GROMACS .gro file of C-alpha atoms in nm:
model
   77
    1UNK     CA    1   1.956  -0.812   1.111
    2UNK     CA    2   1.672  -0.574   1.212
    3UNK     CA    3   1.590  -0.571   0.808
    4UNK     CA    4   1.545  -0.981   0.848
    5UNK     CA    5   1.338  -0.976   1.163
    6UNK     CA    6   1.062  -0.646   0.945
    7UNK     CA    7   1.122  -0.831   0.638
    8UNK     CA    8   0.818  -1.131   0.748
    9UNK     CA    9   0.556  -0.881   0.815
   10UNK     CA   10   0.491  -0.696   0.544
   11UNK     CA   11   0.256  -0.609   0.407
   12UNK     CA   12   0.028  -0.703   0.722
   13UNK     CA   13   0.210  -0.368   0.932
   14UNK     CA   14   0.231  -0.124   0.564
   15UNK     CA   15  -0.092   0.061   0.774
   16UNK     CA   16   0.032   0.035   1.108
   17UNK     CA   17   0.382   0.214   0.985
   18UNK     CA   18   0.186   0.498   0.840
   19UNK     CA   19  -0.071   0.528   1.153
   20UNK     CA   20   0.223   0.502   1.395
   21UNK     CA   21   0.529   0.582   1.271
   22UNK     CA   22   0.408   0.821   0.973
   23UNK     CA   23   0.580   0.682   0.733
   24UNK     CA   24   0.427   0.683   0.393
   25UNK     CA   25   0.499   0.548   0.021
   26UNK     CA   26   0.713   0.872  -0.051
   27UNK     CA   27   0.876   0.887   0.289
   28UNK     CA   28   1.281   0.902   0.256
   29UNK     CA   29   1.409   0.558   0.373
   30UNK     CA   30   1.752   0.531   0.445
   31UNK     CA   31   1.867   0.151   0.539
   32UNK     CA   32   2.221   0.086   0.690
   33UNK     CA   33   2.402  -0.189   0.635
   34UNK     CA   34   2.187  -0.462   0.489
   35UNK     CA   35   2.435  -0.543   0.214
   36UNK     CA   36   2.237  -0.604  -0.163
   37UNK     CA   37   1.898  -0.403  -0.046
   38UNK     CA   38   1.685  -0.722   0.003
   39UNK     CA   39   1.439  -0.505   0.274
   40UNK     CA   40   1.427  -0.217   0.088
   41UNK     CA   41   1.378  -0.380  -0.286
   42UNK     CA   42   1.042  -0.541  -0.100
   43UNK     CA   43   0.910  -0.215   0.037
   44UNK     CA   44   0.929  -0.129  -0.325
   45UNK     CA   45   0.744  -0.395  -0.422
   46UNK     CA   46   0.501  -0.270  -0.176
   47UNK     CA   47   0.503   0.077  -0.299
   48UNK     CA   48   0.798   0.280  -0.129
   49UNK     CA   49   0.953   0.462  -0.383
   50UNK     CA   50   1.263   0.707  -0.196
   51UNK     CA   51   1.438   0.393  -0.104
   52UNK     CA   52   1.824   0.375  -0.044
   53UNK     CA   53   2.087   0.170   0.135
   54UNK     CA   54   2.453   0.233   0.290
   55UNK     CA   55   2.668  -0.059   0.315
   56UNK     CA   56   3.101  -0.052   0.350
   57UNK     CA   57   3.102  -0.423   0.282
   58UNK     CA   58   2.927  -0.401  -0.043
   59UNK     CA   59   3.207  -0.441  -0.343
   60UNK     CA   60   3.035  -0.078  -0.547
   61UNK     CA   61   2.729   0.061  -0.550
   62UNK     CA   62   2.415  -0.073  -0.727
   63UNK     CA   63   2.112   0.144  -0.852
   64UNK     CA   64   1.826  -0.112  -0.948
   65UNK     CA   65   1.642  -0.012  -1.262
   66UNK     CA   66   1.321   0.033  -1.015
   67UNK     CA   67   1.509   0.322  -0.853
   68UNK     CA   68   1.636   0.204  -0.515
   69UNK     CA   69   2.033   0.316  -0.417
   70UNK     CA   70   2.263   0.102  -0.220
   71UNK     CA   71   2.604   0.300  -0.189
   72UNK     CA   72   2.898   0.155  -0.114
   73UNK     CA   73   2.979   0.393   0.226
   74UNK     CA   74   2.927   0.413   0.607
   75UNK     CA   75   2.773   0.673   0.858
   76UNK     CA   76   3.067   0.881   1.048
   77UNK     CA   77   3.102   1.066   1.395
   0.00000   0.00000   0.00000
């Protein structure tokens, strides 16, 4: 969900994420949850290059040929 409600305003914020939250294009980016990568295969687009996704509902993992990971897992306590 919070992937859907970032996913409108790029690339409008791309300079207000580095100024405020100093993230950059080689920043790790892990996303949870957000099944096929849809988010994260746009911030590629963008530039974003260490880009990769957990997601238990997801049938196996996927690695696109433009390098961003979605694994088939889940974050534990």
């Amino acid at each position: 969900m919070f992937g859907r409600l970032l996913t409108p305003l790029f690339p409008r914020h791309l300079k207000w994420l580095n100024i405020h939250c100093r993230i950059g294009f080689d920043s790790k980016i892990l996303d949870v949850g957000l099944g096929a990568g849809r988010l994260l295969l746009k911030l590629n687009e963008y530039g974003f290059e260490n880009l990769t996704d957990i997601d238990p509902f997801i049938e196996r993992d996927i690695v696109y040929e433009n390098g961003v990971k979605i694994y088939k897992n889940q974050l534990k306590r």
